[in-house]
XYZ file of C-alpha atoms in Angstrom:
568
model
C 0.000 0.000 0.000
C 1.424 3.359 -0.951
C 2.599 5.486 1.989
C 0.278 8.357 1.106
C -2.725 6.020 1.171
C -1.651 4.680 4.585
C -1.437 8.228 5.943
C -4.960 9.027 4.678
C -6.372 5.874 6.297
C -4.687 6.625 9.626
C -6.006 10.200 9.519
C -9.553 8.992 8.813
C -9.373 6.492 11.688
C -8.076 9.085 14.100
C -10.805 11.506 13.037
C -13.483 8.867 13.519
C -12.117 8.037 16.977
C -12.290 11.711 18.014
C -8.537 12.264 18.275
C -7.096 15.389 16.677
C -3.626 15.477 15.215
C -3.372 19.148 15.933
C -4.882 19.617 19.420
C -6.196 23.080 20.032
C -4.374 24.985 22.779
C -6.282 25.307 26.036
C -8.006 28.708 26.181
C -7.121 29.797 29.721
C -8.475 33.320 29.296
C -11.903 32.075 28.279
C -12.019 29.665 31.207
C -11.058 32.401 33.674
C -13.813 34.616 32.322
C -16.318 31.813 32.846
C -14.937 31.064 36.307
C -15.337 34.664 37.341
C -18.990 34.431 36.367
C -19.330 31.114 38.206
C -17.767 32.548 41.343
C -20.152 35.486 41.193
C -23.033 33.014 40.824
C -21.702 31.129 43.875
C -21.544 27.739 42.205
C -18.615 26.009 43.914
C -19.232 22.519 42.475
C -19.078 23.756 38.891
C -16.096 25.993 39.589
C -14.126 23.178 41.234
C -14.717 20.905 38.223
C -13.629 23.621 35.797
C -10.555 24.324 37.903
C -9.618 20.635 37.930
C -9.787 20.670 34.120
C -7.700 23.834 33.939
C -5.022 22.486 36.294
C -4.822 19.228 34.317
C -4.292 21.169 31.102
C -1.723 23.420 32.780
C 0.275 20.397 33.955
C 0.167 18.862 30.466
C 1.334 22.127 28.870
C 3.822 22.876 31.678
C 2.097 26.171 32.454
C 3.271 26.780 36.015
C 1.510 30.133 36.246
C -1.877 28.637 35.348
C -1.293 25.624 37.574
C -0.569 27.725 40.671
C -3.309 30.228 39.859
C -5.785 27.365 39.500
C -4.726 25.913 42.854
C -5.079 29.279 44.548
C -8.609 29.664 43.212
C -9.439 26.132 44.310
C -8.252 26.928 47.823
C -10.323 30.096 47.762
C -13.408 28.196 46.644
C -12.878 25.495 49.262
C -12.341 27.899 52.152
C -15.445 29.890 51.294
C -17.858 27.091 50.478
C -16.864 23.798 52.109
C -17.026 22.428 55.626
C -13.606 21.788 57.185
C -12.249 23.805 54.277
C -8.857 24.594 55.796
C -8.087 20.943 56.516
C -9.187 20.006 52.970
C -7.025 22.759 51.461
C -4.014 21.529 53.422
C -4.714 17.940 52.324
C -4.942 19.041 48.679
C -1.557 20.804 48.761
C -0.017 17.722 50.386
C -1.394 15.597 47.545
C -0.001 17.990 44.929
C 3.408 17.818 46.603
C 3.515 14.039 46.054
C 3.805 14.518 42.283
C 5.122 18.090 41.938
C 8.603 18.976 40.757
C 10.799 22.058 40.813
C 9.980 24.946 40.710
C 6.372 24.149 41.679
C 7.503 22.242 44.794
C 9.028 25.175 46.761
C 6.030 27.348 45.904
C 3.681 24.660 47.238
C 5.713 24.395 50.454
C 5.374 28.152 50.878
C 1.607 27.899 50.294
C 1.377 25.089 52.847
C 3.238 27.161 55.438
C 0.742 29.984 54.909
C -2.195 27.589 55.250
C -0.791 26.309 58.541
C -0.336 29.880 59.723
C -3.921 30.764 58.857
C -5.209 27.642 60.589
C -3.168 28.383 63.696
C -4.420 31.973 63.801
C -8.074 30.996 63.379
C -7.786 28.368 66.125
C -5.447 30.156 68.523
C -7.915 30.008 71.427
C -8.314 26.258 71.012
C -4.557 25.747 70.843
C -3.975 27.933 73.917
C -6.177 25.619 75.984
C -4.671 22.404 74.615
C -1.741 20.648 76.283
C 0.839 18.684 74.300
C -0.862 15.849 72.463
C 0.565 12.579 71.269
C -1.755 11.334 68.559
C -1.570 8.238 66.433
C -2.912 10.216 63.485
C 0.023 12.537 62.849
C -1.470 13.822 59.583
C -4.692 15.197 61.084
C -4.030 18.847 61.856
C -7.169 19.009 64.012
C -5.388 16.804 66.583
C -2.176 18.864 66.719
C -1.072 21.081 69.574
C 0.619 24.473 69.398
C 4.154 23.078 69.337
C 3.407 20.662 66.518
C 1.854 23.215 64.174
C 4.541 25.812 64.986
C 7.272 23.319 64.122
C 5.465 22.345 60.920
C 5.251 26.010 59.840
C 9.010 26.352 60.263
C 9.573 23.041 58.470
C 7.535 24.107 55.439
C 9.343 27.443 55.176
C 12.655 25.568 55.310
C 11.514 23.099 52.653
C 10.603 26.005 50.363
C 14.280 27.058 50.476
C 15.975 23.649 50.388
C 17.371 24.141 46.840
C 18.882 27.642 47.083
C 21.110 27.371 44.016
C 18.198 26.389 41.783
C 15.953 29.071 43.275
C 18.624 31.733 42.838
C 18.798 30.924 39.126
C 15.070 31.604 38.664
C 14.407 35.268 37.875
C 11.388 36.673 39.688
C 9.996 38.618 36.686
C 9.263 35.189 35.192
C 7.027 34.559 38.200
C 5.188 37.862 38.202
C 1.928 35.911 38.481
C 2.999 34.991 42.026
C 3.073 38.613 43.113
C 0.164 40.671 44.288
C 0.216 44.460 44.582
C 3.916 44.479 43.668
C 5.637 46.965 41.397
C 8.922 47.023 39.540
C 10.743 48.449 42.578
C 9.600 45.504 44.703
C 10.806 43.047 42.083
C 14.160 44.819 41.729
C 14.776 44.340 45.469
C 13.760 40.658 45.281
C 15.140 39.740 41.858
C 14.975 35.935 42.125
C 12.511 33.309 43.269
C 14.917 32.619 46.129
C 14.633 36.234 47.341
C 10.850 36.093 47.149
C 10.585 32.883 49.191
C 13.371 33.808 51.613
C 11.823 37.158 52.503
C 8.427 35.529 52.861
C 9.896 33.244 55.527
C 12.011 36.024 56.995
C 9.041 38.337 57.427
C 7.402 35.614 59.508
C 10.500 34.970 61.627
C 11.027 38.679 62.235
C 7.575 39.001 63.773
C 8.967 36.981 66.674
C 5.534 35.461 67.289
C 6.550 31.847 67.887
C 4.493 29.977 70.486
C 7.319 27.501 71.114
C 8.808 27.475 74.600
C 12.109 29.316 74.866
C 15.263 27.395 75.685
C 17.042 28.089 78.976
C 19.747 29.967 77.066
C 17.523 31.639 74.500
C 19.159 33.126 71.412
C 19.689 36.883 71.626
C 21.554 39.585 69.730
C 23.980 40.292 72.580
C 27.149 40.631 70.520
C 28.329 43.857 68.865
C 29.451 41.819 65.843
C 25.829 41.553 64.728
C 26.186 45.239 63.753
C 29.336 44.552 61.691
C 29.724 45.073 57.948
C 28.006 42.738 55.495
C 31.253 40.872 54.809
C 31.919 40.243 58.509
C 28.313 39.404 59.355
C 28.066 36.895 56.496
C 31.048 34.937 57.862
C 30.166 35.279 61.547
C 29.635 31.896 63.300
C 26.120 31.800 64.741
C 24.736 29.021 66.919
C 21.899 28.527 69.356
C 20.808 25.849 71.824
C 17.321 26.426 70.434
C 17.405 25.624 66.726
C 13.747 26.677 66.370
C 14.215 30.150 67.838
C 12.672 32.674 65.450
C 15.488 35.151 66.086
C 18.081 32.477 65.369
C 16.282 31.394 62.184
C 15.998 35.043 61.081
C 19.695 35.630 61.714
C 20.777 32.532 59.759
C 18.523 33.414 56.843
C 19.811 37.002 56.833
C 23.319 35.580 56.560
C 22.290 33.395 53.609
C 20.682 36.309 51.767
C 23.683 38.538 52.494
C 26.124 35.960 51.113
C 24.006 35.574 47.985
C 24.072 39.316 47.198
C 27.466 40.192 48.649
C 29.155 40.523 45.272
C 26.280 41.843 43.148
C 27.363 44.245 40.444
C 24.587 46.618 41.511
C 24.608 46.906 45.327
C 20.953 48.032 45.504
C 19.678 44.704 46.868
C 22.576 44.319 49.321
C 21.990 47.819 50.704
C 18.321 46.997 51.243
C 19.254 43.752 53.010
C 21.746 45.617 55.196
C 19.161 48.224 56.190
C 16.655 45.557 57.158
C 19.252 43.493 58.984
C 20.585 46.397 61.045
C 17.126 47.771 61.811
C 15.854 44.357 62.901
C 18.849 43.611 65.122
C 18.720 47.095 66.652
C 15.093 46.506 67.583
C 15.777 43.090 69.141
C 19.222 43.648 70.679
C 19.644 43.659 74.455
C 22.954 45.573 74.354
C 22.897 48.830 76.375
C 24.850 50.642 73.654
C 22.801 49.359 70.731
C 21.900 52.906 69.613
C 25.593 53.760 69.281
C 26.329 50.540 67.365
C 23.332 51.048 65.080
C 24.281 54.651 64.356
C 27.873 53.692 63.562
C 26.737 50.860 61.268
C 24.357 53.119 59.336
C 26.995 55.835 58.951
C 29.491 53.261 57.679
C 26.970 51.907 55.186
C 25.962 55.395 54.051
C 29.581 56.436 53.530
C 30.542 53.251 51.675
C 27.699 53.637 49.150
C 27.531 57.430 49.026
C 27.700 57.323 45.201
C 24.582 55.139 45.014
C 21.066 56.557 45.319
C 20.157 53.839 47.845
C 22.417 55.668 50.324
C 19.509 58.106 50.740
C 17.461 55.230 52.138
C 20.233 54.538 54.653
C 20.221 58.226 55.553
C 16.476 58.023 56.162
C 16.929 55.313 58.788
C 19.710 57.271 60.461
C 17.415 60.307 60.546
C 14.600 58.180 62.001
C 16.968 57.055 64.766
C 17.763 60.683 65.639
C 14.088 61.657 65.379
C 13.054 58.880 67.780
C 15.795 59.880 70.211
C 14.569 63.459 70.065
C 10.996 62.348 70.778
C 12.125 60.447 73.888
C 14.337 63.255 75.207
C 13.363 65.458 78.147
C 11.703 68.585 76.690
C 13.660 70.712 79.142
C 17.013 69.011 78.482
C 19.894 71.292 77.569
C 22.383 68.559 76.574
C 23.040 67.171 73.097
C 19.688 65.352 73.002
C 17.913 68.671 72.404
C 19.489 68.799 68.934
C 18.362 65.341 67.743
C 15.507 66.728 65.627
C 17.911 69.160 63.989
C 20.402 66.351 63.333
C 17.635 64.299 61.692
C 16.670 67.285 59.534
C 20.260 67.885 58.365
C 20.764 64.229 57.446
C 17.554 64.299 55.395
C 18.419 67.621 53.771
C 21.739 66.299 52.463
C 20.215 63.019 51.250
C 17.370 64.802 49.473
C 19.775 67.254 47.844
C 21.836 64.379 46.460
C 19.050 62.015 45.352
C 15.715 63.900 45.279
C 13.879 61.418 43.041
C 14.925 58.233 44.856
C 12.692 56.446 47.361
C 15.020 57.444 50.186
C 15.182 61.031 48.972
C 11.402 61.389 48.777
C 11.008 59.795 52.197
C 13.596 62.198 53.605
C 11.626 65.097 52.149
C 8.500 63.866 53.960
C 10.380 63.552 57.252
C 11.798 67.078 56.861
C 8.271 68.377 56.378
C 7.170 66.557 59.516
C 10.055 67.986 61.548
C 9.524 71.598 60.451
C 5.742 71.884 60.234
C 4.121 74.290 62.709
C 1.975 72.776 65.416
C 0.149 74.015 68.491
C -2.258 72.752 71.124
C -4.111 74.547 73.873
C -5.810 73.297 77.038
C -7.772 74.919 79.869
C -9.554 73.898 83.029
C -13.232 73.029 82.665
C -14.355 75.654 85.211
C -12.947 78.893 86.615
C -14.008 81.234 89.407
C -15.577 84.527 88.226
C -13.112 87.395 87.765
C -10.093 85.171 88.421
C -7.233 84.996 85.926
C -7.777 82.357 83.242
C -4.718 80.099 83.005
C -4.066 78.096 79.847
C -1.348 75.671 78.777
C -0.046 76.349 75.259
C 2.222 73.841 73.526
C 3.922 74.930 70.296
C 6.470 73.590 67.845
C 8.057 75.623 65.054
C 5.813 78.531 65.960
C 7.141 81.962 66.950
C 3.977 84.077 67.056
C 0.552 83.084 68.354
C -2.655 85.070 68.655
C -5.095 84.014 71.380
C -8.721 85.169 71.350
C -11.571 84.534 73.777
C -15.193 84.475 72.614
C -18.294 84.316 74.770
C -20.717 81.550 73.784
C -24.366 82.606 74.067
C -26.555 79.943 75.707
C -30.066 81.350 75.569
C -31.978 78.080 75.807
C -30.468 74.941 77.315
C -32.938 72.740 75.399
C -31.236 73.816 72.149
C -27.674 73.543 73.443
C -25.903 70.833 75.306
C -22.642 72.083 76.700
C -21.127 68.640 77.299
C -21.223 67.884 73.549
C -19.896 71.210 72.286
C -16.298 70.086 71.662
C -17.552 67.354 69.321
C -19.814 69.613 67.300
C -17.883 72.842 66.741
C -16.332 71.580 63.487
C -19.557 70.096 62.085
C -21.166 71.839 59.131
C -24.705 73.109 59.558
C -27.440 70.762 58.373
C -29.421 73.744 57.113
C -27.233 74.025 54.028
C -24.586 76.421 55.332
C -21.013 75.391 54.619
C -19.865 77.093 57.815
C -19.357 75.311 61.106
C -20.255 76.800 64.478
C -16.562 77.623 64.913
C -16.465 79.490 61.589
C -19.458 81.596 62.603
C -18.123 82.406 66.068
C -14.718 83.482 64.726
C -16.398 86.082 62.533
C -17.670 87.930 65.605
C -15.441 90.274 67.650
C -13.662 88.543 70.533
C -14.125 89.624 74.141
C -10.373 89.555 74.608
C -7.274 88.951 72.476
C -3.492 89.105 72.758
C -0.413 88.253 70.681
C 2.503 86.237 72.045
C 6.033 85.913 70.651
C 8.301 82.966 71.400
C 12.017 82.566 70.794
C 13.103 80.337 67.925
C 15.908 78.213 69.384
C 16.408 76.283 66.136
C 16.076 72.816 67.667
C 12.634 71.991 66.197
C 11.430 70.811 69.615
C 8.054 71.477 71.162
C 7.793 74.023 73.971
C 5.154 74.449 76.688
C 4.031 77.773 78.131
C 1.567 78.475 80.912
C -0.107 81.756 80.021
C -2.229 84.076 82.134
C -5.126 85.388 80.069
C -8.088 87.576 81.005
C -10.331 87.976 84.066
C -13.921 87.298 82.954
C -17.438 87.254 84.441
C -19.676 84.192 84.677
C -20.571 82.530 81.389
C -19.483 79.991 78.789
C -16.406 80.758 76.665
C -14.261 79.479 73.805
C -10.550 80.309 73.693
C -8.960 80.070 70.230
C -5.248 80.058 69.358
C -3.754 80.379 65.879
C -0.665 81.607 64.087
C -0.485 85.386 64.472
C -0.472 85.972 60.695
C -3.459 83.696 59.973
C -6.844 82.794 61.377
C -5.776 79.176 61.093
C -9.333 78.100 60.387
C -8.389 75.919 57.417
C -5.346 74.239 58.949
C -5.916 71.848 61.809
C -2.196 71.869 62.658
C -2.051 75.625 63.267
C -5.146 76.151 65.330
C -6.400 74.980 68.683
C -9.349 75.778 70.863
C -10.829 74.852 74.201
C -14.154 75.513 75.905
C -14.562 76.478 79.551
C -17.154 77.891 81.912
C -16.953 80.519 84.625
C -19.314 80.053 87.535
C -19.361 80.549 91.300
C -21.542 77.457 91.636
C -20.239 73.934 91.971
C -22.171 70.726 92.552
C -20.937 67.730 94.475
C -22.435 64.227 94.377
C -21.803 61.853 97.304
C -20.382 58.467 96.289
C -23.042 56.521 98.204
C -26.138 58.492 97.201
C -25.853 59.625 93.583
C -29.379 61.057 93.591
C -28.272 63.711 96.073
C -26.337 66.830 95.164
C -24.696 69.548 97.206
C -24.481 73.077 95.761
C -21.437 74.978 97.063
C -19.540 78.188 96.365
C -16.657 77.296 94.024
C -14.370 79.812 95.719
C -15.137 79.290 99.425
C -16.592 75.783 99.438
C -19.540 76.946 101.555
C -23.049 75.514 100.859
C -25.426 77.731 98.865
C -29.064 77.607 100.040
C -32.093 78.275 97.808
C -30.167 77.668 94.557
C -32.620 77.046 91.706
C -32.030 73.661 90.057
C -33.409 72.095 86.886
C -32.554 68.533 85.830
C -32.964 67.755 82.126
C -33.149 64.409 80.392
C -32.867 63.181 76.817
C -34.401 59.855 75.797
C -32.214 59.615 72.678
C -29.355 61.681 71.297
C -31.466 63.045 68.451
C -34.268 64.206 70.731
C -34.402 67.592 72.524
C -33.819 67.987 76.234
C -36.872 68.059 78.462
C -37.157 69.073 82.123
C -37.340 66.026 84.376
C -37.135 67.695 87.773
C -37.162 71.245 89.147
C -36.436 72.409 92.642
C -33.984 74.249 94.828
C -31.342 73.480 97.407
C -32.261 73.501 101.077
C -30.605 75.576 103.776
C -27.652 73.192 103.774
C -27.252 73.480 99.990
C -28.602 69.942 99.419
C -31.128 68.702 96.846
C -32.494 65.197 96.169
C -33.873 63.655 92.980
C -33.967 60.181 91.398
C -32.339 58.256 88.546
C -29.266 60.428 88.168
C -27.698 58.153 85.552
C -30.446 58.911 83.042
C -29.748 62.652 82.825
């Protein structure tokens, strides 16, 4: 039989049997569009079947991205629609691991670690009440105790990194489908699949949230060498009696990542690793001089890479150190700590001048703005005695001139005004259509009293406190308003402050035992006031007006009795 005839017969037979010589490529986009519709229609059975088909095709075509994406959607569908979903999701990943190969395997181990973490978090109360369990069924996570699941989380993170050389050869841009809410800058700092998985594990270790019992000699960063250069740190021998200590695991992994990037042609990644390493160790170190060591390490790193824009990011962390030291310093201190804010500003100024468009440069610009922005607060007592001097506490930062004004608040009808709520409502816009708040309206009227104050600029960017003596005023309700002297400050919440107070000779006292009894006394002398007229108002709901519940007057001893005090 001629060969051409044989080929025709074979083709006809294959066609009749339903087998195509030229199989059509699986249309993943069309399936995902359908799946989105199915998910919206909440049809988990159909979606799971379609996902099984998609994953099978992805395995046959070696489409890792579609395979992992399909698994992720399956886990999502299971956890939202099925009973015991988390256990089933964990079981499914375990099954996939039986047949998976690199590079799917490390990704699955990372997914399994996250599933264990989620399960532990959702069941933390149950685990906290459970003692150590020895179960014959070691695969059933529902029977595990805290130690077992914590160890398994660590184990899965370690398994995800067990082939570092292979992972380091895989470029992360090829796995962009793994990333969520990541941009090119994120990928440039984690350029390989190894970096992605290592930092995923490292972020968990750095949280220091292990529930495992600490060893007698727990691992700690109690050696100044942990602040050494990258070269020295990478070669530093590190050991711990507790091999599952999160700090120990973080330190060892930081060493691995440092060694991997130590000789990169572009030091951008290494600088980022160094910043994170030094910042982490500074936060966890027990050394009394850790601030000094951290400062020296950052300065060394900044100097070594001064020609690289990432040095601005190092400068930012040095500035943050100074800023935090300034925030903790005694406001009245006259030693070098008073200049920490200024030191932080100068570090940022130089970094921004050198690399204004870099991440570090832009962050330094934001910190400079924070350090130099004007700010003021004002506080008063709630009540004052008539015609006594009003004392107020004014706190300012980066402000040299302040104008203080006092306005009288007219209270003509208590049923339309509730003094206790005034502070919460002064900024609210009127519901009658006016765009002005009560504060806006009051500031347009002439004040009862005003004065300007000038403060010395010492150039240290620190906050200062001043106790000021204001006016002597008659009985009434008042608002005191402070703002920058050259502006009303109405439109800038950072450069205005106000407080509300009352002036009255009357004061009421409630005994601890009998809350339905009140004593009316003279605020100045403390003597009882007889025949004082009293009205008690109540409000059933916040939106309803006040109504009089009880009226009366104090007796000759200044006492008055009524009921249900808590309702008024």
